[in-house]
Amino acid sequence: MHANDADLRSDRRVTTAALRAAVAWTRRDSEAYAWRELSRMTGVVSHVLGPGRGPAGPLDLVRFLQGPLSELLPGADVPDALGNLVLLDRSGELTDGAVEVGCEYTEALFEAVDDPAQQWLPSWAWQRAEQVQRAVFDRLISSGNTQDYTVSRRFLIEHPAGDERELVELRNAAGALPVAHYDQIPPDRVYGNHGGTWWWPCPVCRWPMRVNGESVECGYSHHDARFRLDVTEADRTTSPRLVKVSPARLRTPQAREADGARCVDLAVWRFVTVPGVPELELERRLLRVGGVDVRMWPDLDRVDLVARTKSGRKWEIDVKDHADLNTIVNNAPAARDVVVPDYRRAQVRPLARALPDKRVWAVSSFVRHVRKQTGEASA
């Protein structure tokens, strides 16, 4: 954890500037203001780091962005996930980590009126996660109806992408509100052959996976959804197949036609769909425990889940999926029980020390605890 708030704020400012510069670099051939943004972000980094420590110019900043971010960060105690983050790969393209990890640390560097780059930069590169979430959640709670809120939020998590007409039919059948816009599948998540254009949903979060040569992977590494294309001469006119290369126990998705397909914005996926996946996973696993009832996001998201047994035992639970513990600690959860995904189980002990009034669990250990309380055998 950071030694002080000043270090944390400095790290956030440098990370935000670096993310914006990385996006600008990838758009330097298509966006007229990209070089201006690179220069501005070089100035922000140099100002935070102080004389003699920052990049000498925009191209020097780009060189830094192709190495671990720790080389730029001024904080004395930087989380490994952030310090090891590389924003640009060797071909000068954004890495998946830029979105997976980097956008957890973004914040507004300027007032909106003084920030013309907001007109073309993706929102995840300059908005804080809470801003993106709040924009969606404000629309979710617009009806003031808990049922509308729950159904509509669940829909964004379970259906972040799909055929446009099918999405409308599913949303109407569920009774969900149209609280987020669905756009065309991004080009880097579409594969084309002589038979057409195709995309694949991540088997964990259902958002389009990135296609890079023969590699097809989810942009959220913890989903461990990694595949390779298996395209032979014989099937170049039919839908391409994937072969799983990840050791994770995941189904291999079928190719879906990109024509007419839509998905939620990357920021909505990252800040609403992704954190919602472990929430719904915990719900599913608790409902398998005999005699347990679960309510999701009660009272318009006062907490994430409330679980009750027939005997009257009750747990109020918040599920947190963040790379940086400070993100959780600095905005302490309302619930008594705080649960992190199993892939973040290493956070349990440090979070418990930082939040002494909370009980902190990984998903599997919390489910075992509930089973024990209900008298069922551990699983």
XYZ file of C-alpha atoms in Angstrom:
379
model
C 0.000 0.000 0.000
C 1.092 3.560 -0.549
C 2.989 5.360 2.157
C 0.803 8.449 1.824
C -2.012 10.012 -0.133
C 0.342 12.378 -1.968
C 2.209 9.453 -3.510
C -1.065 7.806 -4.511
C -2.367 10.967 -6.175
C 0.936 11.503 -8.007
C 0.887 7.921 -9.255
C -2.694 8.349 -10.462
C -1.840 11.550 -12.327
C 1.172 9.977 -14.037
C -0.803 6.828 -14.894
C -3.654 8.869 -16.365
C -1.251 10.975 -18.421
C 0.556 7.851 -19.612
C -2.719 6.182 -20.643
C -3.843 9.249 -22.539
C -0.466 9.498 -24.253
C -0.606 5.811 -25.197
C -4.050 6.201 -26.766
C -2.892 9.341 -28.582
C 0.118 7.460 -29.979
C -2.128 4.735 -31.417
C -4.287 7.403 -33.084
C -1.551 9.728 -34.323
C -2.340 8.942 -37.981
C -6.100 9.447 -37.714
C -6.591 12.115 -35.021
C -5.468 15.667 -35.754
C -4.944 16.503 -32.078
C -3.038 13.340 -31.142
C 0.422 14.939 -31.225
C -0.851 17.893 -29.215
C -2.181 15.444 -26.620
C 1.160 13.632 -26.532
C 2.917 16.935 -25.847
C 0.424 17.901 -23.142
C 0.765 14.562 -21.381
C 4.545 14.767 -21.556
C 4.210 18.083 -19.741
C 1.940 16.560 -17.076
C 4.375 13.706 -16.400
C 7.366 16.055 -16.278
C 5.548 18.408 -13.901
C 4.652 15.577 -11.493
C 8.109 14.017 -11.554
C 10.005 17.274 -11.263
C 13.061 18.705 -13.068
C 15.390 16.196 -14.686
C 13.206 13.146 -13.982
C 10.564 13.236 -16.694
C 10.747 12.305 -20.360
C 12.735 14.704 -22.554
C 9.912 14.921 -25.105
C 6.880 13.103 -26.547
C 8.912 10.407 -28.314
C 10.868 9.787 -25.124
C 7.559 9.348 -23.282
C 6.482 6.788 -25.896
C 9.698 4.877 -25.201
C 8.810 4.811 -21.499
C 5.314 3.523 -22.332
C 6.858 0.437 -23.943
C 8.479 -0.519 -20.630
C 7.139 -1.100 -17.106
C 5.282 1.892 -15.735
C 7.353 1.767 -12.540
C 10.078 3.629 -14.461
C 7.800 6.672 -14.494
C 5.930 6.451 -11.206
C 7.134 8.638 -8.330
C 5.451 6.642 -5.528
C 7.712 4.804 -3.110
C 5.403 1.812 -2.743
C 3.725 1.038 -6.066
C 1.425 -2.015 -6.404
C 3.033 -4.704 -8.557
C 0.082 -4.753 -10.960
C 0.648 -1.074 -11.723
C 4.442 -1.027 -11.581
C 4.730 -3.949 -14.023
C 2.155 -2.514 -16.401
C 3.258 -1.954 -20.012
C 0.918 0.276 -22.002
C 2.264 -0.094 -25.549
C 3.464 -3.316 -27.132
C 6.404 -3.539 -29.528
C 4.202 -2.712 -32.504
C 2.996 0.457 -30.784
C -0.494 -0.841 -30.012
C -2.287 -0.651 -26.667
C -1.849 -3.707 -24.490
C -4.820 -5.389 -22.839
C -3.267 -4.441 -19.519
C -3.774 -0.775 -20.362
C -7.495 -1.329 -19.964
C -7.455 -4.175 -17.452
C -5.220 -2.457 -14.895
C -4.359 1.069 -15.955
C -7.874 2.452 -16.094
C -8.375 1.645 -12.396
C -6.062 4.571 -11.670
C -7.411 7.227 -14.032
C -8.676 10.580 -12.864
C -9.628 13.919 -14.385
C -6.517 16.012 -15.049
C -8.427 19.075 -16.227
C -11.855 20.594 -15.998
C -14.017 19.303 -18.847
C -14.230 22.765 -20.421
C -10.430 22.911 -20.592
C -9.959 19.390 -21.915
C -10.709 19.203 -25.660
C -9.233 15.689 -25.816
C -12.377 14.403 -24.109
C -14.072 14.805 -27.484
C -12.038 11.948 -28.978
C -10.302 10.058 -26.178
C -12.169 6.950 -24.931
C -13.796 7.613 -21.561
C -11.783 4.920 -19.764
C -8.585 6.873 -20.513
C -9.638 10.005 -18.639
C -12.643 9.236 -16.435
C -12.463 7.566 -13.056
C -14.224 4.233 -12.758
C -16.802 5.767 -10.440
C -17.746 8.329 -13.108
C -18.437 5.650 -15.710
C -20.328 3.537 -13.191
C -22.304 6.523 -11.941
C -23.362 7.520 -15.465
C -24.784 4.030 -16.004
C -26.180 3.638 -12.498
C -27.937 7.010 -12.680
C -29.845 5.648 -15.654
C -30.431 2.381 -13.816
C -32.051 4.084 -10.842
C -34.013 6.578 -12.963
C -37.240 4.624 -12.489
C -36.687 4.407 -8.734
C -37.826 0.806 -8.942
C -35.611 -1.855 -7.356
C -36.873 -4.535 -9.752
C -36.037 -2.403 -12.819
C -32.603 -1.683 -11.398
C -31.829 -5.334 -10.676
C -33.077 -6.680 -14.000
C -31.365 -3.969 -16.052
C -28.029 -4.293 -14.255
C -28.096 -8.070 -14.597
C -28.760 -7.677 -18.315
C -25.613 -5.561 -18.823
C -23.549 -8.237 -17.094
C -25.078 -11.245 -18.815
C -25.546 -9.689 -22.278
C -22.703 -7.237 -23.025
C -22.660 -8.277 -26.693
C -24.698 -10.102 -29.297
C -26.794 -9.773 -32.429
C -28.583 -6.420 -32.354
C -32.069 -7.798 -32.930
C -31.504 -10.653 -30.509
C -30.326 -8.214 -27.820
C -33.507 -6.170 -28.194
C -35.659 -9.301 -27.942
C -33.761 -10.525 -24.873
C -33.964 -7.128 -23.187
C -37.703 -6.875 -23.802
C -38.256 -10.423 -22.543
C -36.297 -9.670 -19.375
C -38.046 -6.347 -18.813
C -34.706 -4.511 -18.707
C -34.292 -0.797 -19.379
C -32.064 0.418 -22.284
C -29.468 2.003 -19.974
C -26.337 1.536 -22.105
C -25.588 2.051 -25.787
C -24.460 -0.913 -27.909
C -21.971 -0.168 -30.720
C -20.454 -2.206 -33.532
C -17.870 -4.799 -32.499
C -14.446 -3.038 -32.483
C -12.250 -3.953 -35.485
C -9.545 -5.527 -33.307
C -12.145 -8.059 -32.109
C -13.328 -9.139 -35.554
C -11.831 -11.833 -37.782
C -12.478 -11.955 -41.509
C -12.117 -14.771 -44.007
C -13.661 -15.558 -47.368
C -16.782 -16.750 -45.612
C -17.489 -13.492 -43.796
C -16.552 -11.655 -40.605
C -16.683 -13.211 -37.174
C -16.304 -12.557 -33.463
C -16.093 -14.692 -30.341
C -17.566 -13.943 -26.888
C -15.337 -14.592 -23.900
C -16.788 -17.680 -22.192
C -16.530 -15.866 -18.840
C -17.741 -12.295 -19.465
C -19.330 -12.722 -22.943
C -17.687 -9.562 -24.354
C -15.857 -9.850 -27.721
C -12.366 -11.292 -27.429
C -9.411 -9.612 -29.091
C -8.097 -11.131 -32.345
C -4.353 -10.775 -32.860
C -3.082 -12.898 -35.721
C -4.006 -16.457 -34.774
C -4.479 -15.545 -31.104
C -7.949 -14.877 -29.685
C -8.035 -13.771 -26.051
C -10.219 -11.946 -23.548
C -8.822 -8.544 -22.610
C -9.281 -9.329 -18.916
C -6.432 -11.714 -18.163
C -8.024 -13.148 -14.999
C -10.721 -14.739 -17.145
C -7.885 -16.862 -18.585
C -9.749 -17.169 -21.890
C -7.021 -17.866 -24.447
C -7.537 -19.575 -27.789
C -5.907 -19.885 -31.196
C -7.500 -19.943 -34.610
C -7.696 -23.290 -36.342
C -8.263 -22.265 -39.944
C -7.478 -24.771 -42.672
C -7.822 -24.479 -46.413
C -10.864 -26.729 -46.237
C -12.930 -24.383 -44.070
C -11.921 -20.937 -45.250
C -15.432 -20.421 -46.603
C -17.111 -21.490 -43.366
C -17.044 -20.167 -39.828
C -13.562 -20.463 -38.287
C -12.904 -22.635 -35.248
C -10.946 -21.999 -32.067
C -8.671 -24.303 -30.104
C -8.311 -23.639 -26.367
C -4.743 -23.014 -25.215
C -5.590 -21.947 -21.673
C -5.535 -24.583 -18.893
C -8.728 -23.091 -17.473
C -11.871 -25.218 -17.562
C -13.742 -23.134 -20.117
C -15.995 -23.988 -23.005
C -14.701 -23.071 -26.460
C -17.044 -20.474 -27.987
C -18.425 -20.775 -31.491
C -17.784 -18.045 -34.043
C -20.594 -15.526 -34.365
C -21.265 -13.331 -37.392
C -19.988 -9.795 -36.932
C -22.506 -8.347 -39.364
C -25.290 -6.928 -37.205
C -23.479 -7.657 -33.947
C -23.172 -5.035 -31.206
C -21.457 -4.683 -27.815
C -21.427 -2.252 -24.926
C -18.707 0.387 -24.808
C -15.344 -0.796 -23.469
C -15.723 1.414 -20.378
C -19.116 -0.121 -19.542
C -17.665 -3.608 -20.031
C -14.664 -2.830 -17.818
C -16.504 -1.025 -15.009
C -19.941 -2.699 -15.011
C -19.761 -6.082 -16.748
C -16.360 -7.257 -15.477
C -16.976 -6.533 -11.766
C -20.471 -7.953 -12.157
C -19.183 -11.362 -13.251
C -17.895 -12.412 -9.774
C -21.047 -10.953 -8.198
C -23.247 -13.255 -10.263
C -20.827 -16.145 -9.783
C -21.173 -15.773 -6.020
C -24.963 -15.622 -6.376
C -24.996 -18.868 -8.409
C -22.774 -20.703 -5.961
C -24.758 -19.558 -2.921
C -28.037 -20.614 -4.534
C -26.621 -24.137 -4.833
C -26.415 -24.265 -1.038
C -29.625 -25.758 0.281
C -31.924 -23.381 2.122
C -30.149 -20.155 1.086
C -31.980 -17.255 -0.547
C -30.049 -14.469 -2.316
C -31.095 -10.927 -3.221
C -28.932 -8.968 -5.637
C -28.245 -5.231 -5.198
C -31.029 -4.627 -2.648
C -32.304 -1.090 -2.074
C -30.758 0.112 -5.359
C -27.280 -1.257 -4.600
C -26.906 -0.518 -0.892
C -24.752 -3.674 -0.906
C -24.099 -6.208 -3.677
C -25.820 -9.250 -2.159
C -27.882 -10.260 0.850
C -27.940 -13.989 1.622
C -30.345 -15.539 4.139
C -30.884 -19.037 5.453
C -34.237 -20.502 6.430
C -33.090 -20.393 10.043
C -32.678 -16.605 9.826
C -28.902 -16.316 9.429
C -28.082 -13.284 7.260
C -25.011 -11.988 5.418
C -24.656 -8.620 3.688
C -21.901 -8.864 1.093
C -19.902 -6.569 -1.173
C -17.836 -8.156 -3.955
C -14.653 -6.304 -4.923
C -12.449 -6.991 -7.955
C -9.609 -4.434 -8.005
C -5.918 -4.726 -8.802
C -5.031 -2.120 -6.167
C -6.026 -2.627 -2.534
C -6.091 1.129 -2.015
C -9.063 1.368 -4.357
C -11.044 -0.779 -1.910
C -9.622 0.624 1.322
C -10.071 4.279 0.342
C -13.736 3.663 -0.432
C -14.579 1.201 2.315
C -17.426 -1.202 1.420
C -20.734 -0.799 3.242
C -21.224 -4.525 3.843
C -19.776 -6.396 6.809
C -18.550 -9.236 4.588
C -16.181 -8.306 1.744
C -15.565 -10.973 -0.882
C -12.887 -10.968 -3.587
C -12.677 -13.341 -6.589
C -10.606 -16.476 -6.063
C -7.936 -15.124 -8.418
C -7.378 -12.288 -5.930
C -7.263 -14.465 -2.807
C -3.808 -13.014 -2.006
C -5.631 -9.781 -1.102
C -7.621 -11.368 1.738
C -5.086 -10.943 4.551
C -3.872 -7.406 3.711
C -7.476 -6.272 3.233
C -8.461 -7.782 6.565
C -5.658 -5.826 8.248
C -6.632 -2.600 6.496
C -10.364 -3.073 7.195
C -10.456 -4.455 10.767
C -14.213 -3.976 11.087
C -14.869 -6.188 8.052
C -14.678 -9.908 7.408
C -12.766 -10.565 4.197
C -13.081 -13.724 2.107
C -12.313 -15.216 -1.277
C -15.412 -16.485 -3.104
C -14.724 -20.185 -2.459
C -13.935 -19.749 1.226
C -17.062 -17.657 1.759
C -19.251 -20.276 0.078
C -17.679 -22.958 2.292
C -18.429 -20.794 5.332
C -22.094 -20.496 4.343
C -22.302 -24.244 3.695
C -20.888 -24.907 7.142
C -23.376 -22.540 8.750
C -26.255 -24.304 7.029
C -24.975 -27.729 7.983
C -24.037 -28.812 4.455
C -20.737 -30.558 3.763
C -17.993 -28.364 2.336
C -17.528 -28.409 -1.419
